XYZ file of C-alpha atoms in Angstrom:
145
model
C -121.417 101.268 113.536
C -119.636 98.969 111.136
C -120.994 98.587 107.617
C -124.672 97.679 107.913
C -124.450 96.674 111.625
C -124.807 98.802 114.737
C -123.647 97.861 118.248
C -124.791 99.456 121.496
C -122.642 99.024 124.621
C -123.280 99.912 128.245
C -121.195 98.695 131.136
C -120.407 95.037 130.514
C -123.385 94.482 128.203
C -123.852 94.967 124.475
C -126.354 94.264 121.756
C -126.003 94.385 117.984
C -128.290 94.440 115.011
C -128.648 95.440 111.412
C -128.813 99.167 110.684
C -132.113 100.393 109.263
C -130.434 101.928 106.230
C -131.846 105.419 106.753
C -131.429 108.189 109.270
C -133.672 108.364 112.317
C -134.978 111.873 113.059
C -133.186 113.808 115.752
C -135.617 113.601 118.687
C -134.347 116.907 120.111
C -135.824 118.776 117.141
C -139.170 117.111 117.887
C -139.312 118.002 121.583
C -138.218 121.632 121.112
C -140.689 122.672 118.485
C -140.496 126.085 116.856
C -143.014 128.616 118.079
C -146.400 127.428 116.942
C -149.965 127.974 117.806
C -150.780 126.996 121.385
C -154.243 126.437 122.738
C -155.513 125.421 126.148
C -158.264 122.806 125.855
C -160.758 121.452 128.341
C -159.845 117.787 127.961
C -163.349 116.351 128.451
C -164.967 118.835 126.045
C -162.231 118.346 123.441
C -162.545 114.556 123.749
C -166.322 114.836 123.113
C -165.688 117.092 120.099
C -163.296 114.497 118.672
C -165.565 111.522 119.383
C -168.683 113.135 117.899
C -167.107 115.456 115.349
C -166.317 114.937 111.699
C -163.601 112.521 110.624
C -161.856 111.848 107.367
C -160.793 108.411 106.248
C -157.050 107.877 106.217
C -155.025 105.443 104.181
C -155.546 101.721 104.717
C -153.195 100.261 107.316
C -150.921 97.443 106.188
C -151.300 95.626 109.533
C -155.010 94.889 109.294
C -156.220 96.261 105.967
C -158.459 98.810 107.723
C -158.449 102.557 107.180
C -158.003 104.831 110.193
C -160.054 107.880 111.118
C -158.387 111.275 110.933
C -159.338 114.360 112.889
C -158.405 117.614 111.206
C -157.592 120.429 113.636
C -156.910 124.126 113.508
C -156.360 126.788 116.154
C -158.923 129.554 115.609
C -158.119 133.224 116.000
C -159.841 133.205 119.407
C -157.389 130.513 120.616
C -159.819 127.594 120.572
C -159.139 124.332 118.746
C -161.560 123.530 115.932
C -162.296 120.009 114.706
C -162.685 120.842 111.015
C -165.493 119.688 108.765
C -164.808 117.724 105.600
C -164.130 120.234 102.851
C -162.468 122.707 105.246
C -159.072 122.750 103.555
C -157.383 125.700 105.264
C -153.605 125.607 104.793
C -153.102 125.691 108.590
C -155.092 122.505 109.252
C -153.282 119.616 110.908
C -154.587 116.055 110.418
C -153.832 113.366 113.010
C -154.937 109.817 113.683
C -157.992 110.317 115.900
C -157.418 107.166 117.996
C -153.817 108.198 118.739
C -154.953 111.688 119.738
C -157.600 110.268 122.089
C -154.936 108.039 123.691
C -152.628 111.046 124.122
C -155.407 113.021 125.825
C -155.964 110.143 128.251
C -152.218 109.897 128.913
C -152.138 113.629 129.710
C -154.299 112.866 132.756
C -155.338 116.483 133.314
C -158.629 118.385 133.132
C -156.901 120.925 130.896
C -154.115 120.323 128.389
C -152.075 122.497 126.087
C -152.076 121.659 122.376
C -149.241 123.015 120.286
C -149.767 122.895 116.538
C -147.038 123.986 114.167
C -147.078 123.505 110.421
C -149.289 120.789 108.870
C -146.212 118.555 108.622
C -144.790 119.297 112.096
C -145.545 117.132 115.136
C -148.527 118.024 117.324
C -147.469 118.354 120.966
C -149.897 117.707 123.829
C -148.461 119.174 127.021
C -149.506 119.391 130.643
C -149.853 123.047 131.695
C -148.253 122.278 135.068
C -145.361 120.208 133.666
C -144.170 121.063 130.159
C -141.522 118.347 130.487
C -144.280 115.722 130.237
C -145.845 115.604 126.794
C -146.982 113.438 123.904
C -146.025 113.952 120.283
C -148.206 112.944 117.369
C -146.970 112.976 113.824
C -149.466 114.508 111.408
C -150.972 112.689 108.460
C -150.696 114.266 105.044
C -154.137 114.888 103.562
C -154.865 113.952 99.966
C -155.361 117.102 97.927
């Protein structure tokens, strides 16, 4: 890295570009999440709960001027994942872009998946029970208070 430029080299090839001007998060901290709440979900049933359950309207996207739907989740004491109603403002709720979560469930390609929810500002991990090395991460969305 020189000044505001960064250069990547491998073998006899290289590419350069302008630095973004801020630090990128360390991905290792994102894939090795602190102990959180884990819940096994039946993928089809959870998908139905998301598709038919309550949503909150997120901020308007710059790309197309449209708001996105948020699903607000919490792991209940019995270990199930709850899609929270509007007005359910428990401090342990985690809000995520519903479309992104539905895509992550499809990418998991399993009848059962493992959801790992940490703090409301920590990534949500969707893991395969038979291969914890394969997972999706979703960044949460901060809810307006």
